[in-house]
CSV table of C-alpha atoms in Angstrom, one decimal:
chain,number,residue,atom,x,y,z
H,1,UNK,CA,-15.1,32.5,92.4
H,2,UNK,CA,-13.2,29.7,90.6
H,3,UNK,CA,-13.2,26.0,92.6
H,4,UNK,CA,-9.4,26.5,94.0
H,5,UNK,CA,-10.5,30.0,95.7
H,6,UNK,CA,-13.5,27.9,97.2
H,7,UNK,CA,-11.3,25.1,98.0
H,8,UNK,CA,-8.4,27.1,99.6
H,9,UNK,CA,-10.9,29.4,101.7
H,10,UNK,CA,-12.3,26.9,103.4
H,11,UNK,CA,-9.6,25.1,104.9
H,12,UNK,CA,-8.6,28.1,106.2
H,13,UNK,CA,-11.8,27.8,108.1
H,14,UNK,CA,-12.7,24.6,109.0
H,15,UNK,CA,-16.0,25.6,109.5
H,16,UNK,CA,-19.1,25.9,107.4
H,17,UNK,CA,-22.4,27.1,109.3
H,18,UNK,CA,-21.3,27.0,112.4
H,19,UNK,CA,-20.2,22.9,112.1
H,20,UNK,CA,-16.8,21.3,111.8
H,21,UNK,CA,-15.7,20.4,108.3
H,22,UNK,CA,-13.9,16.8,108.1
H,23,UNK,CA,-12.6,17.0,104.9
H,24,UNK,CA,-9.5,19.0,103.9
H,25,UNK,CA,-8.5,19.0,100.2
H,26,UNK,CA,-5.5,20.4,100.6
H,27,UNK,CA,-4.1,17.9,103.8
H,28,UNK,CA,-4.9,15.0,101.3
H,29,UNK,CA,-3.4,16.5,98.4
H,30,UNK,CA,-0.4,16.4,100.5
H,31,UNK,CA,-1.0,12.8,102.0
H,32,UNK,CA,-1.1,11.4,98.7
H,33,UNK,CA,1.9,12.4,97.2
H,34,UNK,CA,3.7,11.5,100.2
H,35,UNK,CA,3.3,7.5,99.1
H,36,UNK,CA,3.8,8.3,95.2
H,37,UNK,CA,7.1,7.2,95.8
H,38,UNK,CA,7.1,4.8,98.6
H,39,UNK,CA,6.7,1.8,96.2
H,40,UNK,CA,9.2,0.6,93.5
H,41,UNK,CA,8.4,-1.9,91.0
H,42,UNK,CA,10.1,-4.7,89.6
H,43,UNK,CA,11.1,-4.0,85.8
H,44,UNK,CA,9.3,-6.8,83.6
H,45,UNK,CA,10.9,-5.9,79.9
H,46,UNK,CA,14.1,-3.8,78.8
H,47,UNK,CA,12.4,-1.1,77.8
H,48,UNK,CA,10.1,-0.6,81.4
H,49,UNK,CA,13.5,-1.1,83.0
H,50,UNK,CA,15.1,1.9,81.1
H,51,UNK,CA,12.1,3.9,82.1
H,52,UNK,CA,11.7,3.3,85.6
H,53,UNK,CA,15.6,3.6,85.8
H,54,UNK,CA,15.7,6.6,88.5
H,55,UNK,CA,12.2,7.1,89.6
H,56,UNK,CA,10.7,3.7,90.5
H,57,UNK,CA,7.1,3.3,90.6
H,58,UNK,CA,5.1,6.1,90.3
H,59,UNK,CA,2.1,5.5,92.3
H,60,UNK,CA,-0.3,8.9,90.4
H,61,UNK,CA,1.5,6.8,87.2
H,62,UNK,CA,-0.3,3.2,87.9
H,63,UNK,CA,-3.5,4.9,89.3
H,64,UNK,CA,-3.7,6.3,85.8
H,65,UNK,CA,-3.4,3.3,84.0
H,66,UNK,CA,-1.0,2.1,81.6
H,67,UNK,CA,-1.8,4.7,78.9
H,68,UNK,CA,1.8,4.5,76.6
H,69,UNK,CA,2.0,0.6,76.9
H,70,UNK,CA,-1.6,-1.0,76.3
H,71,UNK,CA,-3.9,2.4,74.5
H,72,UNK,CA,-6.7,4.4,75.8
H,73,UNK,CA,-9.0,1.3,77.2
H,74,UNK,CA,-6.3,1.2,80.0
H,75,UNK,CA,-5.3,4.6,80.6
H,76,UNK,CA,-7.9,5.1,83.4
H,77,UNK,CA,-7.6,9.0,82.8
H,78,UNK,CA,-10.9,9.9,80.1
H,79,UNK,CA,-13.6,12.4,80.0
H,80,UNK,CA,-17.1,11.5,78.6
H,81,UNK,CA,-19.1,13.4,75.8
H,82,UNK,CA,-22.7,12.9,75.4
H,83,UNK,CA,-24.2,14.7,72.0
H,84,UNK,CA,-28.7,14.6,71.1
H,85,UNK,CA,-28.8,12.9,73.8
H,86,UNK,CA,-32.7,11.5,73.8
H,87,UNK,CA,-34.0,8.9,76.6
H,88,UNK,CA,-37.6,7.1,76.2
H,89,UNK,CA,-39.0,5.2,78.7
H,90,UNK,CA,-42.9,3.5,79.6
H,91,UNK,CA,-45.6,6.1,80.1
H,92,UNK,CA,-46.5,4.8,83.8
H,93,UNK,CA,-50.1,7.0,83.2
H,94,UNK,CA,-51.0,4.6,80.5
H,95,UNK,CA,-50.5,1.6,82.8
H,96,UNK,CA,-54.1,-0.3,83.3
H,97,UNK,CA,-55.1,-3.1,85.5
H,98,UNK,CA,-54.8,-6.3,83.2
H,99,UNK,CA,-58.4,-8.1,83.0
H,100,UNK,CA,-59.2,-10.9,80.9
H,101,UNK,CA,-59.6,-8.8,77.5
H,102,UNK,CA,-56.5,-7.1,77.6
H,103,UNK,CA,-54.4,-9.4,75.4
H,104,UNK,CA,-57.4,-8.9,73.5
H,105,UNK,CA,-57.3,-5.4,73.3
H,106,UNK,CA,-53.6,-5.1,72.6
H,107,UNK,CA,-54.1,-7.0,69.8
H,108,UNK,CA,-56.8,-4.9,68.1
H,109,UNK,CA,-54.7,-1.9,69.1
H,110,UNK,CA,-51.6,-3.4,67.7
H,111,UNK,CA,-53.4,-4.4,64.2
H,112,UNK,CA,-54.7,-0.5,63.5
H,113,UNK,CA,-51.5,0.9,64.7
H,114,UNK,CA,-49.7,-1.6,62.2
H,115,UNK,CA,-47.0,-3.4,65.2
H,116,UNK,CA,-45.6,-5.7,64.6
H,117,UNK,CA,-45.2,-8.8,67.5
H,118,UNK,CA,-41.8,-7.7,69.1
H,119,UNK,CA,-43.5,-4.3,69.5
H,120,UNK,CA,-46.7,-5.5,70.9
H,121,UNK,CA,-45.1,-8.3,73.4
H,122,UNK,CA,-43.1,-4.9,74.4
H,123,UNK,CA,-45.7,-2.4,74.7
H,124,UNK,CA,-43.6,0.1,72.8
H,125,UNK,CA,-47.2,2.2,72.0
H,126,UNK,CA,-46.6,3.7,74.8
H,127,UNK,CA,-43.5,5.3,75.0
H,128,UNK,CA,-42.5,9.2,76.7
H,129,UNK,CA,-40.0,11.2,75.8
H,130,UNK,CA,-38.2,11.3,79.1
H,131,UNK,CA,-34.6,14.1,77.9
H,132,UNK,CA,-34.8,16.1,74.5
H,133,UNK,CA,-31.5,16.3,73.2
H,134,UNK,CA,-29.2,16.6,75.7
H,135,UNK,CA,-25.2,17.5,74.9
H,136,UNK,CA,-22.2,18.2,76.8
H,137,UNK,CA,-18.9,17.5,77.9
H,138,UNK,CA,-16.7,16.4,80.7
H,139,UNK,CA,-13.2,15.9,81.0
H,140,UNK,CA,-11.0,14.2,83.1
H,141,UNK,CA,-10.1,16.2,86.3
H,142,UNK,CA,-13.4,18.3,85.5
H,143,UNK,CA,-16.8,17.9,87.7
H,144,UNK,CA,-20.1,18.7,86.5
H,145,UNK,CA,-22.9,19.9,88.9
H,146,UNK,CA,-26.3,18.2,87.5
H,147,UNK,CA,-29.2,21.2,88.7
H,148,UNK,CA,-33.4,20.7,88.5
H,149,UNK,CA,-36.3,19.9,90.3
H,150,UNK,CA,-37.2,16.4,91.7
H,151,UNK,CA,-39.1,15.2,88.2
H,152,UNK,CA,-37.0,17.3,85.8
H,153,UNK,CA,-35.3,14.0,84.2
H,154,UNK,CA,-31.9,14.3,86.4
H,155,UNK,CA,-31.8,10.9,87.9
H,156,UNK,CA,-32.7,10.0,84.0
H,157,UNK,CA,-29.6,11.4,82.2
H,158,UNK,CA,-27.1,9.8,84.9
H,159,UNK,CA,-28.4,6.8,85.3
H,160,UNK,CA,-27.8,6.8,81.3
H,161,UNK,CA,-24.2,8.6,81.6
H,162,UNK,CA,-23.5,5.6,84.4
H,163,UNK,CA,-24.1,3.4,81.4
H,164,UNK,CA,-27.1,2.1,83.6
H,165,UNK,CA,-29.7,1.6,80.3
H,166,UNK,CA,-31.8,-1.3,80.9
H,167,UNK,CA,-35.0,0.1,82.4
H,168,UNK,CA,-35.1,2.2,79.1
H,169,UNK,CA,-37.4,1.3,76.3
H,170,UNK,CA,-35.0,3.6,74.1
H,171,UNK,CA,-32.3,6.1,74.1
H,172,UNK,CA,-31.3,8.5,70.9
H,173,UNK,CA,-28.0,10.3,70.7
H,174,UNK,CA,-24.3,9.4,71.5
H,175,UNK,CA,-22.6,9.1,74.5
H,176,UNK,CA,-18.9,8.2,74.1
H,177,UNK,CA,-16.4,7.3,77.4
H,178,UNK,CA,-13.2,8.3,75.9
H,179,UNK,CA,-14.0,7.0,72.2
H,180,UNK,CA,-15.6,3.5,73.7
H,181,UNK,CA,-19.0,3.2,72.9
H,182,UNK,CA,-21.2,2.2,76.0
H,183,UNK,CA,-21.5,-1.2,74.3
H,184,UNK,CA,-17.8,-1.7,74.8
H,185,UNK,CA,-17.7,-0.3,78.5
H,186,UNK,CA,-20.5,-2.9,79.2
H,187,UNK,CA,-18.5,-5.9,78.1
H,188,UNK,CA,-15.2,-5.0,78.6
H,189,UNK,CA,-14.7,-1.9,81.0
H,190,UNK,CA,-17.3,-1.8,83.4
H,191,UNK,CA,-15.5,-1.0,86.0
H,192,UNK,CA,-14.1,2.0,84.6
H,193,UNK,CA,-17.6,3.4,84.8
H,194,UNK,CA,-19.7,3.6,88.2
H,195,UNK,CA,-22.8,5.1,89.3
H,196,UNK,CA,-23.9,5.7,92.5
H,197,UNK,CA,-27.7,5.8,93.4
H,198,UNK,CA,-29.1,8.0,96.2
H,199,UNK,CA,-28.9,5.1,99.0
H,200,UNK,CA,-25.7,3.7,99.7
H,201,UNK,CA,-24.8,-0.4,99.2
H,202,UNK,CA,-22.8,-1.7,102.1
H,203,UNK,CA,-22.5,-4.6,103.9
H,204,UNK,CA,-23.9,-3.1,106.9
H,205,UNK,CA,-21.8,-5.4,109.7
H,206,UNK,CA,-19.0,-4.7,108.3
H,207,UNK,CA,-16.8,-1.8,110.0
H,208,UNK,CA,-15.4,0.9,108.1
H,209,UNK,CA,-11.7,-0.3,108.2
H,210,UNK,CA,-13.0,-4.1,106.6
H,211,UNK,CA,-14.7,-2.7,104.2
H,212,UNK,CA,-11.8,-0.5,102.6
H,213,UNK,CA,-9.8,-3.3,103.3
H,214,UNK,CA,-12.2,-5.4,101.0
H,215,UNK,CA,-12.2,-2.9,98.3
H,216,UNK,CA,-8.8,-2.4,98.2
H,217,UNK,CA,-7.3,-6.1,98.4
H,218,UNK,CA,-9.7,-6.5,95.3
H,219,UNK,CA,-7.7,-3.8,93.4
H,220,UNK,CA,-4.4,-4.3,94.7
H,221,UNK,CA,-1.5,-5.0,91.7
H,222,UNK,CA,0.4,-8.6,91.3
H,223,UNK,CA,3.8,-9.0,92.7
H,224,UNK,CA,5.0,-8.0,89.3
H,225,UNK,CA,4.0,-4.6,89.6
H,226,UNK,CA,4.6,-4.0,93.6
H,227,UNK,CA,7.4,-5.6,95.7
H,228,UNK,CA,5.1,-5.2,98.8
H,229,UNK,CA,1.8,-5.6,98.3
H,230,UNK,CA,0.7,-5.3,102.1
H,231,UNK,CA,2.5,-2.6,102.5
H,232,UNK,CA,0.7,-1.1,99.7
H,233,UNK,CA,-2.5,-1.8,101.3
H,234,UNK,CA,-1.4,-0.2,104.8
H,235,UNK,CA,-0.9,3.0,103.0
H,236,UNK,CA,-3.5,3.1,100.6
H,237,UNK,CA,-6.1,2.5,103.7
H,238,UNK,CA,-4.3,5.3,105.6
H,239,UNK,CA,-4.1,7.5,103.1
H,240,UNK,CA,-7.9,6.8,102.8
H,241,UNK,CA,-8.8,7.4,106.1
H,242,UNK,CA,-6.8,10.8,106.2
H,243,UNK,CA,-8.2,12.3,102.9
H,244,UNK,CA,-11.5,11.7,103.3
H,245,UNK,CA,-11.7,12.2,107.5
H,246,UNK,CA,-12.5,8.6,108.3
H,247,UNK,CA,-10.1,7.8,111.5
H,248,UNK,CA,-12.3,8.2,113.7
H,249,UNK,CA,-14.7,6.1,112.6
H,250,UNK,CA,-12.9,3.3,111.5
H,251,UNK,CA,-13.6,1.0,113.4
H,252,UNK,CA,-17.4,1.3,113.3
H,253,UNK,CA,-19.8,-0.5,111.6
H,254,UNK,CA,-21.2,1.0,108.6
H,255,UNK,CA,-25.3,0.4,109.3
H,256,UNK,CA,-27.8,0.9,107.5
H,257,UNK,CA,-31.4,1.8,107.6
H,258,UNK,CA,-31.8,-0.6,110.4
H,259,UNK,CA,-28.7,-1.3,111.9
H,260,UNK,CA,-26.9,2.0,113.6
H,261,UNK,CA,-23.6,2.7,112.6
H,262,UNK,CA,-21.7,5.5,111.4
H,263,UNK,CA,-23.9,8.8,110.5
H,264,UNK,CA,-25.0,10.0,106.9
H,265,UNK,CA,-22.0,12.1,105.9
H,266,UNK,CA,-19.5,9.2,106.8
H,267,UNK,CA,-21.2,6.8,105.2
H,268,UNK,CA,-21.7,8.8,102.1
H,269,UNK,CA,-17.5,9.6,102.6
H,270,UNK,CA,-17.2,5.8,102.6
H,271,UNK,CA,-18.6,5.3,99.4
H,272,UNK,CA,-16.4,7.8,97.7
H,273,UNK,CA,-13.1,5.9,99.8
H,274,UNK,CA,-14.3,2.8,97.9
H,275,UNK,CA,-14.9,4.1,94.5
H,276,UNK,CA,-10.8,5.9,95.1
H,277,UNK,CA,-10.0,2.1,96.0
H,278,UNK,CA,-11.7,0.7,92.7
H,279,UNK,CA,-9.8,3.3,90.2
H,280,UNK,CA,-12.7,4.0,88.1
H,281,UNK,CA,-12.6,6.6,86.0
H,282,UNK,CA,-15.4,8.2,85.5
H,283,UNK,CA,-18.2,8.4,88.5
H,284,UNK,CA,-21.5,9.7,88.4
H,285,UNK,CA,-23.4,10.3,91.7
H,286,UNK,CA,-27.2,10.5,91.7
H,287,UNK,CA,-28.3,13.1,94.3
H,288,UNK,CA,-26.3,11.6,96.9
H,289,UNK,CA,-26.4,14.5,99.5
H,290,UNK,CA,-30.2,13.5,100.1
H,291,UNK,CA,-30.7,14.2,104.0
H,292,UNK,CA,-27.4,15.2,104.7
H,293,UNK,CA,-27.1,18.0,106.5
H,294,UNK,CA,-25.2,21.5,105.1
H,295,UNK,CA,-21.6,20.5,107.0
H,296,UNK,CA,-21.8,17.1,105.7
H,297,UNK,CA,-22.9,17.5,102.3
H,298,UNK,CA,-20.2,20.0,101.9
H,299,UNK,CA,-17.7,17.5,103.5
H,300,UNK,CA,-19.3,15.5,100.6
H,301,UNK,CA,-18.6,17.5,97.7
H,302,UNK,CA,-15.1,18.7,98.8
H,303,UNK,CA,-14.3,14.7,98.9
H,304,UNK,CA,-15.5,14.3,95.0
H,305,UNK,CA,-13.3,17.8,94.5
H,306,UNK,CA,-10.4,15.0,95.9
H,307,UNK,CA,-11.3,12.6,93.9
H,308,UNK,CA,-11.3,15.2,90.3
H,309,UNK,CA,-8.0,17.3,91.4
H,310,UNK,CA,-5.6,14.7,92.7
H,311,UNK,CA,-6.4,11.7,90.5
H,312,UNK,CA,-7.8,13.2,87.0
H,313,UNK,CA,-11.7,11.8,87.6
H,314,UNK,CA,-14.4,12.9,85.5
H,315,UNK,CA,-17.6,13.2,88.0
H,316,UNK,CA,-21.1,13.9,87.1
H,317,UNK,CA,-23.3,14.4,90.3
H,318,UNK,CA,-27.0,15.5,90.7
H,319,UNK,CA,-27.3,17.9,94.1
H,320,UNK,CA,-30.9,19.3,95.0
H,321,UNK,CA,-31.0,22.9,96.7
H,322,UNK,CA,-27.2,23.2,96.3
H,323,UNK,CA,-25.9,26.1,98.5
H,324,UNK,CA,-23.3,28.4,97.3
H,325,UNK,CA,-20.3,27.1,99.2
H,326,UNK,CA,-21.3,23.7,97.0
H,327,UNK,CA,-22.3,25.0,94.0
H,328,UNK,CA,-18.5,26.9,93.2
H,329,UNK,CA,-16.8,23.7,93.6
H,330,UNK,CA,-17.9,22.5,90.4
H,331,UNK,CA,-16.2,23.7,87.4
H,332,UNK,CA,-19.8,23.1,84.9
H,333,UNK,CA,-23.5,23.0,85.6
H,334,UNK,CA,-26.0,22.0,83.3
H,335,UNK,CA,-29.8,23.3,84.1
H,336,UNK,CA,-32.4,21.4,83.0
H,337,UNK,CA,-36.1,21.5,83.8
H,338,UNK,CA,-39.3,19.2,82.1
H,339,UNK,CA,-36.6,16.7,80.5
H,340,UNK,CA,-35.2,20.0,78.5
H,341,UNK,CA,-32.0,21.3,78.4
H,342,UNK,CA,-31.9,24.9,80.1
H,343,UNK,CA,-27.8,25.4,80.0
H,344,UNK,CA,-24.9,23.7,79.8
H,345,UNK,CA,-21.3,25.7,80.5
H,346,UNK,CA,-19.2,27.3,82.8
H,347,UNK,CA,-20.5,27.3,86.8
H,348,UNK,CA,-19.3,30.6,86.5
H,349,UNK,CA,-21.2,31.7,83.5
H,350,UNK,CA,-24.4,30.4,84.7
H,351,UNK,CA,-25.4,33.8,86.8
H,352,UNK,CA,-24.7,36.3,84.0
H,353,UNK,CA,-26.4,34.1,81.3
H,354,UNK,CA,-29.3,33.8,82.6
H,355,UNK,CA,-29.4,37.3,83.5
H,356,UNK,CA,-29.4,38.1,79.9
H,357,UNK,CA,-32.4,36.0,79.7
H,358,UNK,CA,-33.9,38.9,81.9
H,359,UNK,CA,-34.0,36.3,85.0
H,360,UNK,CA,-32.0,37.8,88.2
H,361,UNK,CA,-30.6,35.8,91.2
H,362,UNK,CA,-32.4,36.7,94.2
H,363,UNK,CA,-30.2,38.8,96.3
């Protein structure tokens, strides 16, 4: 089953196990390109006035970036390629109680081993192999569906996709966001990148509404590129609210762990409402659907289908015990189990190849 015949049976339904789904893909497919042209901008040259001579602003066009006018940094529409990829971090089973002869003892070790300073100061002697050559693709408009068991190195690999490197002692391999190097993202596109750990980051007292609000008065364009900028606003946040099913809550607080607000699944909506509002383009979602129940985790995963079909996203996300309805959303999967690559391809490949490996789904 390919990810539109998922997508389109189930708003036919509404349900999914019994439970109300919230999130329609097609009903926000349509409430977003009912404001593409409710903007016009002002021309700033000749030449963008003899473009934007009958069709005004295109709202999908800005989203997208400025691709023709300022190169592939700003077009806000690239996939991400990672090739051998490799990922070493501290062996945590070699980690001792310091006592008063250990810089003793890391010198003698450091001497026979032949380290230098750098490398002792660092404790490099005891690096793991965490990922053994990992490669793939995805490309804008495509999601990929991140499978193994708590342990196998998932939460590794996107945390490194999310350009999120520091707590590792060293990474092999190439990862390239649209031919920028994750050096350039760093310094100069980091916003174009954006990982999302399990646990959400909200101001908790903060309602739903303010906090869209926030997120999208930090992204709106200057009076050169809209003529109304509040009115942008009012129907970026509607929009918001309708694609992702969020009216109903808006006007309670988000919470947290010790502050009730709204439940998992909204919350977990809210975040992808705020990455929409940011305009990244590439997002990567670390087993987000963690105690989530089956409606609302779907609910999830048809938001981040949003988020691929109707603005050209590339999304990476880790799910643990995916269920079917989930799983044909995607459009790849990549298997991986003990930091190795099991297979990388087609979601709807995966069944028949590893049936030629002898191993059958369960029926």
């Amino acid at each position: 089953m390919s990810s539109s015949d998922s997508v389109s049976s189930f708003d036919e339904t509404g349900m999914s196990f019994g439970e109300p789904l919230h999130v329609n893909v097609s009903r926000a497919s349509t409430r977003f390109e009912t404001i593409q042209q409710a903007h016009s901008r002002q021309p700033v040259s000749p030449g963008e006035e003899e473009a934007l001579a009958g069709d005004g602003f295109d709202l999908r066009s800005w989203l997208h970036g400025r691709e023709k006018d300022e190169g592939p940094p700003f077009s806000k529409r690239f996939g991400l390629v990672f090739r051998d990829l490799s990922i070493y971090g501290t062996d945590v089973s070699n980690k001792h109680i310091s006592t008063l002869i250990t810089p003793f003892w890391k010198l003698i070790k450091g001497v026979r081993h032949g380290w230098g300073i750098p490398e002792m100061l660092s404790g490099m002697g005891s690096k793991r192999k965490l990922t053994h050559g990992f490669s793939g693709e995805v490309k804008e408009g495509e999601m990929l569906l991140v499978l193994g068991r708590p342990g196998s190195g998932c939460s590794t690999l996107l945390r490194v996709l999310g350009n999120r490197r520091k707590t590792y002692t060293k990474i092999d391999g190439k990862v390239s966001y649209g031919g920028l190097s994750p050096t350039e993202v760093q310094k100069h596109y980091r916003g174009e990148v954006v990982y999302n750990a399990e646990e959400d980051q909200h101001f908790p007292t903060l309602s739903v509404r303010k906090t869209l609000e926030f997120a999208i008065q930090c992204k709106t364009p200057s009076s050169k590129v809209l003529k109304d900028r509040a009115g942008y606003r009012k129907e970026v946040l509607d929009m918001l609210f309708d694609m992702y099913g969020l009216r109903g809550c808006a006007d309670t607080i988000v919470g947290n762990a010790s502050l009730r607000g709204v439940s998992g699944g909204e919350r977990k909506r809210v975040s992808i409402a705020e990455q929409v509002a940011a305009g990244a383009a590439i997002e990567v979602w670390d087993g987000s659907t963690r105690g989530l129940d089956s409606s609302s985790a779907l609910d999830y995963v048809r938001s981040l289908r949003i988020n691929a079909d109707t603005l050209q996203k590339a999304i990476v996300a880790s799910i643990y015990q995916a269920s079917e309805s989930i799983y044909n959303l995607f459009d790849k999967v990549m298997v991986i189990d003990e930091g190795r690559q099991l297979y990388f391809g087609p979601a709807s490949d995966a069944v028949a190849y590893f049936e030629a490996l002898g191993i059958r789904k369960p029926s």
